[in-house]
Coordinates of C-alpha atoms in Angstrom, one line a residue:
M252 CA 0.0 0.0 0.0
T253 CA 1.5 3.3 -1.1
K254 CA 2.0 6.4 1.0
S255 CA -0.9 8.2 -0.7
I256 CA -3.3 5.3 -0.1
K257 CA -2.3 5.1 3.5
K258 CA -2.9 8.8 3.9
D259 CA -6.3 8.4 2.2
F260 CA -7.1 5.5 4.5
R261 CA -6.4 7.6 7.6
R262 CA -8.6 10.4 6.2
E263 CA -11.4 7.9 5.5
I264 CA -11.4 6.7 9.1
K265 CA -11.4 10.3 10.4
K266 CA -14.2 11.2 7.9
S267 CA -16.4 8.2 9.0
I268 CA -15.3 7.8 12.6
S269 CA -18.8 7.3 13.8
R270 CA -19.4 4.5 11.3
F271 CA -16.0 2.9 12.3
I272 CA -16.7 3.1 16.0
S273 CA -20.2 1.6 15.5
I274 CA -18.8 -1.5 13.8
L275 CA -16.1 -1.7 16.5
L276 CA -18.6 -1.5 19.4
I277 CA -20.9 -4.1 17.8
V278 CA -18.0 -6.5 17.5
V279 CA -16.7 -5.7 21.1
L280 CA -20.2 -6.4 22.4
G281 CA -20.4 -9.8 20.7
V282 CA -16.9 -10.7 22.0
A283 CA -17.9 -9.7 25.5
F284 CA -21.1 -11.8 25.4
Y285 CA -19.1 -14.7 24.0
S286 CA -16.4 -14.6 26.6
G287 CA -18.8 -13.9 29.5
I288 CA -21.3 -16.6 28.7
R289 CA -18.7 -19.2 27.7
S290 CA -17.0 -18.7 31.0
S291 CA -20.2 -18.7 33.1
S292 CA -20.8 -22.5 32.8
P293 CA -17.3 -23.6 33.8
A294 CA -17.3 -21.0 36.6
M295 CA -20.6 -22.2 38.0
Q296 CA -19.4 -25.8 37.8
M297 CA -16.2 -24.9 39.6
T298 CA -18.1 -23.1 42.3
A299 CA -20.5 -26.0 42.9
D300 CA -17.6 -28.5 42.9
A301 CA -15.9 -26.4 45.6
V302 CA -19.1 -26.5 47.7
Y303 CA -19.5 -30.3 47.1
D304 CA -15.8 -30.8 48.2
K305 CA -16.2 -28.6 51.2
E306 CA -19.3 -30.4 52.5
N307 CA -17.9 -33.8 51.4
F308 CA -20.9 -34.5 49.2
M309 CA -21.5 -38.1 48.4
D310 CA -20.4 -39.6 45.1
I311 CA -22.7 -42.7 45.2
R312 CA -26.0 -43.4 46.9
V313 CA -27.3 -47.0 47.5
V314 CA -31.0 -47.5 48.2
G315 CA -32.5 -50.9 48.9
T316 CA -36.2 -51.8 48.7
L317 CA -36.1 -53.5 52.1
G318 CA -33.7 -51.0 53.7
L319 CA -30.0 -51.5 54.4
T320 CA -28.1 -52.9 57.4
E321 CA -24.8 -52.4 59.1
N322 CA -23.6 -55.6 57.4
D323 CA -24.4 -54.0 54.0
L324 CA -22.4 -51.0 55.0
D325 CA -19.4 -53.2 56.1
A326 CA -19.6 -55.1 52.8
I327 CA -19.4 -51.8 50.7
K328 CA -16.4 -50.6 52.8
E329 CA -14.4 -53.6 51.5
I330 CA -14.8 -52.6 47.9
E331 CA -11.7 -51.2 46.2
G332 CA -12.0 -47.5 45.4
V333 CA -14.5 -46.7 48.3
E334 CA -13.2 -44.0 50.6
L335 CA -15.9 -43.3 53.1
V336 CA -19.3 -45.1 53.8
E337 CA -22.1 -43.8 56.0
G338 CA -25.6 -45.0 56.6
A339 CA -28.4 -42.4 56.4
Y340 CA -31.9 -42.0 57.7
T341 CA -34.6 -40.1 55.8
T342 CA -38.3 -40.0 56.5
D343 CA -41.2 -37.8 55.5
F344 CA -43.6 -36.4 58.2
L345 CA -46.3 -33.8 58.5
C346 CA -45.9 -30.7 60.6
L347 CA -48.8 -28.6 61.8
A348 CA -48.1 -24.8 61.3
N349 CA -50.2 -21.8 60.3
S350 CA -53.3 -24.1 60.4
S351 CA -51.9 -26.2 57.6
E352 CA -50.0 -29.4 57.2
I353 CA -46.4 -28.9 56.0
V354 CA -44.7 -31.9 54.4
T355 CA -41.4 -32.1 56.1
K356 CA -38.4 -34.3 55.3
V357 CA -36.6 -35.4 58.4
L358 CA -32.8 -36.2 58.0
A359 CA -30.4 -37.7 60.4
M360 CA -27.3 -35.6 61.2
P361 CA -24.4 -37.1 59.2
D362 CA -21.0 -37.7 60.6
T363 CA -18.7 -37.4 57.6
I364 CA -20.7 -37.3 54.3
N365 CA -23.2 -34.6 53.1
D366 CA -22.2 -32.3 55.9
V367 CA -24.9 -29.9 57.2
M368 CA -23.6 -26.3 57.4
V369 CA -25.2 -24.2 60.2
S370 CA -25.5 -20.5 59.3
E371 CA -27.4 -19.4 62.4
G372 CA -27.7 -20.9 65.9
R373 CA -25.9 -24.1 66.7
Y374 CA -25.9 -27.9 66.0
P375 CA -28.2 -30.2 67.9
E376 CA -26.8 -31.4 71.2
K377 CA -29.9 -33.4 72.5
Y378 CA -31.9 -36.0 70.8
N379 CA -35.0 -33.8 70.7
E380 CA -33.3 -30.8 69.0
C381 CA -33.0 -30.0 65.3
V382 CA -31.6 -27.8 62.6
V383 CA -34.1 -26.6 60.0
S384 CA -33.8 -25.2 56.4
R385 CA -34.8 -21.7 55.6
E386 CA -37.5 -23.1 53.3
F387 CA -39.1 -24.8 56.3
L388 CA -39.0 -21.6 58.3
A389 CA -40.6 -19.7 55.4
E390 CA -43.4 -22.2 55.1
S391 CA -44.0 -22.7 58.8
G392 CA -43.4 -19.3 60.2
F393 CA -41.3 -20.8 63.0
S394 CA -38.1 -19.4 64.4
I395 CA -35.1 -20.6 66.5
G396 CA -36.4 -21.7 69.9
D397 CA -39.8 -22.9 68.7
Y398 CA -40.9 -26.5 68.9
V399 CA -41.8 -28.6 65.9
T400 CA -44.4 -31.4 66.3
L401 CA -44.4 -34.2 63.7
L402 CA -47.2 -36.4 62.5
T403 CA -47.0 -39.5 60.3
G404 CA -50.0 -38.7 58.1
T405 CA -51.0 -42.4 58.4
D406 CA -52.2 -44.8 61.1
D407 CA -48.6 -45.4 62.1
S408 CA -47.1 -43.8 65.2
V409 CA -44.2 -41.3 65.0
F410 CA -42.6 -43.4 67.8
D411 CA -42.3 -46.3 65.5
T412 CA -39.5 -44.4 63.8
L413 CA -38.4 -41.6 66.2
A414 CA -37.7 -41.3 69.9
S415 CA -39.7 -38.1 70.1
E416 CA -42.4 -36.4 68.1
T417 CA -41.5 -32.9 69.3
F418 CA -38.2 -31.1 68.5
Q419 CA -36.8 -27.7 69.4
I420 CA -35.3 -25.6 66.6
V421 CA -31.7 -24.7 67.7
G422 CA -30.2 -23.7 64.3
I423 CA -30.7 -22.9 60.6
G424 CA -28.7 -24.9 58.1
S425 CA -28.3 -26.2 54.6
T426 CA -26.9 -29.2 52.8
S427 CA -25.6 -29.7 49.2
Y428 CA -28.2 -32.4 48.8
F429 CA -30.8 -29.8 48.4
L430 CA -28.7 -27.1 46.8
N431 CA -31.5 -25.5 44.7
G432 CA -34.2 -25.8 47.3
D433 CA -36.1 -28.6 45.4
M434 CA -36.7 -31.3 48.0
G435 CA -38.8 -33.6 45.7
T436 CA -42.2 -35.2 46.3
S437 CA -43.8 -37.3 49.0
T438 CA -46.6 -39.8 49.5
I439 CA -48.2 -37.8 52.3
G440 CA -49.9 -34.4 52.5
D441 CA -50.1 -32.6 49.2
G442 CA -47.3 -34.6 47.8
V443 CA -44.7 -31.8 47.7
V444 CA -41.9 -31.5 50.3
D445 CA -41.9 -28.0 51.7
G446 CA -38.8 -28.1 53.8
Y447 CA -36.5 -30.3 55.9
I448 CA -35.2 -30.6 59.4
V449 CA -32.0 -32.4 60.6
I450 CA -32.1 -34.3 63.9
P451 CA -29.4 -36.3 65.8
Q452 CA -29.0 -39.9 64.7
E453 CA -29.9 -41.1 68.2
A454 CA -33.4 -39.7 67.6
Y455 CA -34.0 -42.6 65.2
V456 CA -35.1 -45.8 66.9
T457 CA -34.5 -48.1 64.0
D458 CA -31.2 -49.7 62.9
I459 CA -32.3 -50.1 59.3
Y460 CA -30.8 -47.4 57.1
T461 CA -32.8 -45.6 54.4
S462 CA -29.8 -45.3 52.2
I463 CA -26.0 -45.6 52.3
H464 CA -23.8 -42.7 51.1
I465 CA -20.4 -43.3 49.6
T466 CA -17.4 -41.2 48.6
V467 CA -14.9 -42.5 46.1
A468 CA -11.2 -42.3 46.6
G469 CA -9.6 -39.6 44.4
A470 CA -13.0 -38.2 43.3
K471 CA -12.6 -35.0 45.3
E472 CA -9.5 -34.0 43.2
L473 CA -11.5 -34.2 40.0
D474 CA -14.1 -31.8 38.6
S475 CA -17.4 -33.5 39.4
Y476 CA -18.7 -32.5 36.0
S477 CA -15.8 -34.0 34.1
K478 CA -15.7 -37.2 32.2
E479 CA -12.8 -38.4 34.3
Y480 CA -14.9 -38.0 37.5
T481 CA -17.8 -39.9 35.9
A482 CA -15.6 -42.7 34.8
L483 CA -14.0 -43.0 38.2
V484 CA -17.4 -43.2 40.0
E485 CA -18.9 -45.6 37.4
N486 CA -16.0 -48.0 38.0
V487 CA -16.9 -48.1 41.8
I488 CA -20.6 -48.4 41.0
E489 CA -20.0 -51.5 38.8
K490 CA -18.1 -53.1 41.7
I491 CA -20.9 -52.3 44.2
E492 CA -23.4 -53.8 41.7
L493 CA -21.4 -57.0 41.7
I494 CA -22.2 -57.6 45.4
A495 CA -25.8 -56.3 45.3
D496 CA -27.5 -59.6 44.4
R497 CA -25.8 -61.5 47.2
R498 CA -26.5 -58.8 49.8
C499 CA -30.1 -58.7 48.6
D500 CA -30.5 -62.4 49.1
I501 CA -29.1 -62.1 52.6
R502 CA -31.4 -59.2 53.4
Y503 CA -34.4 -61.2 52.0
S504 CA -33.6 -64.1 54.3
E505 CA -33.2 -61.9 57.3
V506 CA -36.5 -60.0 56.7
R507 CA -38.3 -63.2 55.9
S508 CA -37.1 -64.9 59.1
Q509 CA -37.8 -61.9 61.3
S510 CA -41.2 -61.5 59.7
N511 CA -42.1 -65.1 60.3
E512 CA -41.0 -64.9 63.9
M513 CA -43.0 -61.7 64.4
L514 CA -46.0 -63.3 62.7
E515 CA -45.8 -66.3 65.0
D516 CA -45.5 -64.1 68.0
A517 CA -48.5 -62.1 66.8
K518 CA -50.5 -65.3 66.3
N519 CA -49.7 -66.5 69.8
D520 CA -50.6 -63.0 71.2
Y521 CA -53.8 -63.2 69.2
L522 CA -54.7 -66.6 70.6
E523 CA -54.0 -65.5 74.2
A524 CA -55.9 -62.3 73.7
E525 CA -58.8 -64.3 72.2
V526 CA -58.9 -66.7 75.2
T527 CA -58.6 -63.8 77.6
A528 CA -61.3 -61.8 75.9
R529 CA -63.7 -64.7 75.7
N530 CA -63.1 -65.6 79.4
E531 CA -63.7 -62.0 80.3
L532 CA -66.9 -61.9 78.3
A533 CA -68.0 -65.2 79.8
E534 CA -67.3 -63.9 83.3
A535 CA -69.1 -60.7 82.5
E536 CA -72.1 -62.6 81.2
Q537 CA -72.1 -64.9 84.2
A538 CA -72.1 -61.9 86.5
L539 CA -74.9 -60.3 84.5
L540 CA -76.9 -63.5 84.7
E541 CA -76.4 -63.8 88.5
N542 CA -77.4 -60.1 88.9
E543 CA -80.5 -60.7 86.7
K544 CA -81.4 -63.7 88.8
K545 CA -80.9 -61.8 92.0
Y546 CA -83.0 -59.0 90.7
E547 CA -85.8 -61.4 89.8
E548 CA -85.7 -62.9 93.3
E549 CA -85.7 -59.6 95.0
N550 CA -88.4 -58.3 92.7
A551 CA -90.5 -61.4 93.5
I552 CA -90.1 -60.7 97.2
L553 CA -90.9 -57.1 96.7
E554 CA -94.1 -57.8 94.8
E555 CA -95.0 -60.3 97.4
N556 CA -94.5 -57.7 100.2
L557 CA -96.4 -55.1 98.2
A558 CA -99.3 -57.5 97.7
F559 CA -99.1 -58.3 101.5
I560 CA -99.3 -54.6 102.3
Q561 CA -102.1 -54.1 99.9
N562 CA -104.0 -57.0 101.5
A563 CA -103.1 -55.6 105.0
E564 CA -104.5 -52.2 104.1
T565 CA -107.7 -53.8 102.9
N566 CA -108.2 -56.4 105.7
L567 CA -106.6 -54.6 108.7
P568 CA -110.0 -53.1 109.9
L569 CA -111.6 -56.5 109.7
Y570 CA -108.7 -58.1 111.6
R571 CA -108.8 -55.4 114.2
Q572 CA -112.6 -56.1 114.6
Q573 CA -112.0 -59.8 114.8
L574 CA -109.3 -59.1 117.5
A575 CA -111.7 -57.1 119.5
D576 CA -114.4 -59.7 119.2
G577 CA -111.9 -62.4 120.2
E578 CA -111.0 -60.4 123.2
R579 CA -114.6 -60.1 124.3
E580 CA -115.2 -63.8 123.8
L581 CA -112.0 -64.6 125.8
N582 CA -113.1 -62.3 128.6
K583 CA -116.5 -63.9 128.6
A584 CA -115.0 -67.4 128.7
K585 CA -112.8 -66.4 131.6
E586 CA -115.8 -65.1 133.5
E587 CA -117.6 -68.4 132.8
L588 CA -114.6 -70.3 133.9
A589 CA -114.4 -68.3 137.1
E590 CA -118.1 -69.1 137.8
I591 CA -117.5 -72.8 137.2
E592 CA -114.4 -72.6 139.4
L593 CA -116.7 -71.4 142.2
E594 CA -119.0 -74.3 141.5
V595 CA -116.1 -76.7 141.7
I596 CA -115.1 -75.3 145.1
K597 CA -118.6 -75.6 146.4
A598 CA -118.9 -79.1 145.0
E599 CA -115.6 -80.1 146.7
E600 CA -116.8 -78.5 150.0
D601 CA -120.2 -80.4 149.7
Y602 CA -118.4 -83.6 148.9
E603 CA -116.1 -83.2 151.9
A604 CA -119.0 -82.4 154.1
Y605 CA -120.9 -85.5 153.0
I606 CA -118.0 -87.7 153.6
N607 CA -117.6 -86.3 157.1
D608 CA -121.3 -86.3 157.8
P609 CA -122.3 -89.8 159.3
T610 CA -125.9 -89.0 158.5
K611 CA -125.3 -89.1 154.8
T612 CA -125.9 -92.2 153.0
E613 CA -123.6 -93.8 150.5
E614 CA -126.0 -92.9 147.8
Q615 CA -125.9 -89.2 148.8
I616 CA -122.1 -89.3 149.1
Q617 CA -121.9 -90.9 145.6
N618 CA -124.2 -88.3 144.2
A619 CA -122.1 -85.5 145.7
K620 CA -119.0 -87.2 144.2
D621 CA -120.6 -87.4 140.8
T622 CA -121.6 -83.8 141.0
L623 CA -118.0 -82.9 141.8
L624 CA -116.6 -84.9 138.9
L625 CA -119.2 -83.4 136.6
V626 CA -118.4 -79.9 137.7
K627 CA -114.6 -80.6 137.4
G628 CA -115.2 -81.9 133.9
S629 CA -117.0 -78.7 133.0
Y630 CA -114.2 -76.7 134.5
D631 CA -111.5 -78.6 132.5
F632 CA -113.5 -78.1 129.3
Y633 CA -113.9 -74.4 129.9
A634 CA -110.3 -74.1 131.0
K635 CA -109.2 -75.7 127.7
T636 CA -111.6 -73.4 125.8
V637 CA -110.1 -70.3 127.5
A638 CA -106.6 -71.5 126.7
T639 CA -107.5 -72.0 123.1
K640 CA -109.2 -68.6 122.9
E641 CA -106.1 -67.0 124.5
A642 CA -103.8 -68.7 122.0
E643 CA -106.1 -67.6 119.1
F644 CA -106.3 -64.1 120.6
E645 CA -102.5 -63.8 120.9
Q646 CA -102.0 -65.1 117.4
R647 CA -104.6 -62.7 116.0
K648 CA -102.9 -60.0 118.0
Q649 CA -99.6 -60.8 116.4
D650 CA -101.2 -60.9 113.0
V651 CA -102.7 -57.5 113.5
A652 CA -99.4 -56.2 114.8
K653 CA -97.6 -57.7 111.7
L654 CA -100.1 -56.0 109.4
E655 CA -99.8 -52.7 111.2
D656 CA -96.0 -52.9 111.0
A657 CA -96.3 -53.7 107.3
V658 CA -98.5 -50.8 106.7
A659 CA -96.2 -48.6 108.8
N660 CA -93.2 -49.7 106.7
K661 CA -95.0 -49.1 103.4
N662 CA -92.9 -46.0 102.5
Q663 CA -89.7 -47.8 103.2
L664 CA -90.9 -50.6 101.0
I665 CA -91.8 -48.1 98.2
A666 CA -88.3 -46.6 98.5
G667 CA -86.9 -50.1 98.2
S668 CA -89.0 -50.6 95.1
E669 CA -87.6 -47.4 93.6
Q670 CA -84.0 -48.6 94.4
L671 CA -84.8 -52.0 92.8
Q672 CA -86.2 -50.2 89.7
K673 CA -83.0 -48.2 89.5
A674 CA -81.0 -51.5 89.9
K675 CA -83.1 -52.9 87.0
E676 CA -82.2 -49.9 84.9
D677 CA -78.5 -50.2 85.8
L678 CA -78.8 -53.9 84.9
E679 CA -80.3 -53.1 81.6
R680 CA -77.5 -50.6 80.9
G681 CA -75.0 -53.1 82.0
R682 CA -76.5 -55.6 79.5
E683 CA -76.3 -53.0 76.8
K684 CA -72.7 -52.2 77.6
Y685 CA -71.9 -55.9 77.7
E686 CA -73.5 -56.4 74.3
I687 CA -71.5 -53.5 72.9
A688 CA -68.3 -54.7 74.5
K689 CA -69.0 -58.1 73.1
Q690 CA -69.5 -56.8 69.6
D691 CA -66.4 -54.6 69.9
A692 CA -64.3 -57.5 71.1
E693 CA -65.6 -59.7 68.3
A694 CA -64.9 -57.0 65.8
E695 CA -61.4 -56.4 67.2
L696 CA -60.6 -60.1 67.2
E697 CA -61.9 -60.4 63.6
D698 CA -59.9 -57.3 62.6
A699 CA -56.8 -58.7 64.2
K700 CA -57.4 -62.1 62.4
V701 CA -57.7 -60.3 59.1
K702 CA -54.5 -58.3 59.7
L703 CA -52.7 -61.5 60.6
A704 CA -53.9 -63.1 57.4
E705 CA -52.9 -60.0 55.4
A706 CA -49.4 -60.0 57.0
E707 CA -49.0 -63.7 56.2
R708 CA -50.0 -63.0 52.6
E709 CA -47.5 -60.1 52.4
I710 CA -44.7 -62.3 53.8
N711 CA -45.5 -65.1 51.4
S712 CA -45.6 -62.6 48.5
M713 CA -42.5 -60.8 49.6
E714 CA -40.1 -60.3 46.7
I715 CA -36.3 -60.4 46.8
P716 CA -35.1 -56.8 47.4
V717 CA -33.3 -54.7 44.8
W718 CA -30.4 -52.4 45.3
Y719 CA -30.4 -49.1 43.3
V720 CA -26.8 -47.9 43.0
L721 CA -27.0 -44.2 42.0
N722 CA -24.5 -41.5 41.2
R723 CA -25.0 -37.8 41.7
D724 CA -27.1 -37.5 38.6
A725 CA -30.0 -39.1 40.7
V726 CA -29.9 -36.1 43.0
E727 CA -32.5 -33.6 41.8
S728 CA -30.6 -30.5 42.9
Y729 CA -27.3 -31.7 41.4
M730 CA -28.9 -32.7 38.1
S731 CA -30.9 -29.4 38.0
F732 CA -27.8 -27.4 38.5
K733 CA -25.9 -29.4 36.0
N734 CA -28.7 -28.9 33.4
D735 CA -28.6 -25.1 34.2
T736 CA -24.9 -24.9 33.5
Q737 CA -25.2 -26.9 30.3
S738 CA -28.0 -24.6 29.2
I739 CA -25.9 -21.6 29.8
G740 CA -23.0 -23.2 28.0
A741 CA -25.3 -23.9 25.0
I742 CA -26.4 -20.2 25.1
G743 CA -22.7 -19.2 25.2
T744 CA -22.2 -21.2 22.0
V745 CA -25.2 -20.0 20.0
F746 CA -26.0 -16.4 21.3
P747 CA -22.6 -14.8 20.4
I748 CA -22.8 -16.1 16.8
I749 CA -25.9 -14.0 16.4
F750 CA -23.9 -10.9 17.4
F751 CA -21.1 -11.9 15.0
L752 CA -23.5 -12.3 12.2
V753 CA -25.0 -8.9 13.0
A754 CA -21.5 -7.4 13.1
A755 CA -20.6 -9.0 9.8
L756 CA -23.9 -7.8 8.3
V757 CA -23.3 -4.3 9.5
A758 CA -19.7 -4.4 8.2
L759 CA -20.9 -5.7 4.9
T760 CA -23.6 -3.1 4.6
T761 CA -21.2 -0.3 5.6
M762 CA -18.5 -1.4 3.2
T763 CA -21.1 -1.7 0.4
R764 CA -22.3 1.9 1.0
M765 CA -18.7 3.1 1.1
V766 CA -17.9 1.4 -2.2
E767 CA -21.1 2.9 -3.7
E768 CA -20.3 6.4 -2.4
Q769 CA -16.7 6.3 -3.6
R770 CA -17.1 4.8 -7.1
T771 CA -15.7 8.1 -8.6
Q772 CA -12.7 7.9 -6.3
I773 CA -12.2 4.2 -7.2
G774 CA -12.3 5.1 -10.9
T775 CA -9.8 7.9 -10.4
L776 CA -7.4 5.5 -8.6
K777 CA -7.7 3.0 -11.4
A778 CA -7.0 5.8 -13.9
L779 CA -3.9 6.7 -11.9
G780 CA -2.7 3.2 -12.3
Y781 CA -3.5 1.7 -8.8
S782 CA -4.1 -2.1 -8.9
K783 CA -7.4 -3.7 -7.9
F784 CA -5.7 -5.4 -5.0
T785 CA -4.4 -2.1 -3.6
I786 CA -7.9 -0.5 -3.9
I787 CA -9.6 -3.5 -2.4
G788 CA -7.0 -3.7 0.4
K789 CA -8.1 -0.3 1.6
Y790 CA -11.6 -1.4 2.2
I791 CA -10.6 -4.8 3.6
L792 CA -8.2 -3.1 6.0
Y793 CA -11.0 -0.7 7.1
A794 CA -13.4 -3.5 7.9
G795 CA -10.7 -5.7 9.4
L796 CA -9.4 -2.9 11.7
A797 CA -12.9 -2.2 12.9
T798 CA -13.8 -5.9 13.6
V799 CA -10.6 -7.6 14.5

């Protein structure tokens, strides 16, 4: 390029400086977008990887359909490439707050893997203390120091799983397992987990782990989003899968044996409960029958007494009249007896006088004796009559007194009748309660029998468990973040191209206009002997300087 062309080039830039700067800025903007977006994805991945390494986030998670035991954990420890192994507990519960049920995921505080980072407050020190997520606080309205009460949302008891149903909030924390706040779904409540709490491991009363978390030796030194990391983890997963079937067979045998023992114990308990219940029912029924019999006997006596009183009230005047008549007859008989007694005395005196009187003949003496015997016979007869009448009078007197006592005790007998009626009502209520208790007992026994049958069917239909050996891609928050970084990376590849195309189009349009505007100048340059390359080079240099 000659000196004159260079001078013309500089003048052209000065003359169209705004056009030149516009092209330059468009290109700079495209480059800035390209470099910024392209670096965002690796930067996000590096940041996340640093957090995962800091909190010792698991590389592998093992889940079994029948849970996992300490023996399973020991077997995984022996696998080459495994660095750390830890059993984990996870259970979904409901928490009542703000007049609504919050689905809450309850985690056991880990020892080495998936560390929980406390940002406010402190870590739990007692079995009934907990650390909660900010999402849980936002949903529940609780704060540090409040108490959280958990429900199962089913017929099961919280105490089947935990040592307490109430936990005090002592801190606010987070874990990489829920990095993006998405805690998944649940089978209780509205199906969406609203937050999580972390409790000490000793708060769990079961020794069956929900899952086993594993870190791989050497994985922390690698980028968790790299192919090298994936290959290293997959190698250990394959080794774990090699022992999975054997461990599942062992677990199946253990659960089947334990279930059969529990079923047998439950059957024995059922039989004992059935015998006890039926004996208690029989005793209760016998007591009812005895009380009913006693009531019938007392009621019969009461009715008899009431009838006697009614009869007494009706016949007492007659009996009193008969008593008075009997008294008069008795007095009359006594008077007659007294007169006859005087006759006996006189006859005895006459007889004695006749015996001592020599003037009396044997016939006269015998007549006097016969008279005496006759009078004595009359006396004995009247004496017996008086005795009989006295006995009848005394008996009638006692009868009247008895009737009078019965009439006098009428109110007391009526009160007894009322008490007996109340006893009858109590007896009827007792019979009703007995029948209800009997029906309830029969229903409970039948329900228990059905449950035993269902449990036996479940045991017989139990399938051999399966292990699911999962990498970090099975963690929703990890996969979501990974997809986000990949999406940003894709944008970083496609979006800058649009700016470059726009810049190229602007440059092309600008250069086309320049060529159109300077056709006369181009013709002059050609007439002066400048080559096409020299002339074209001016415009290529202009566009290149603005874009490159």
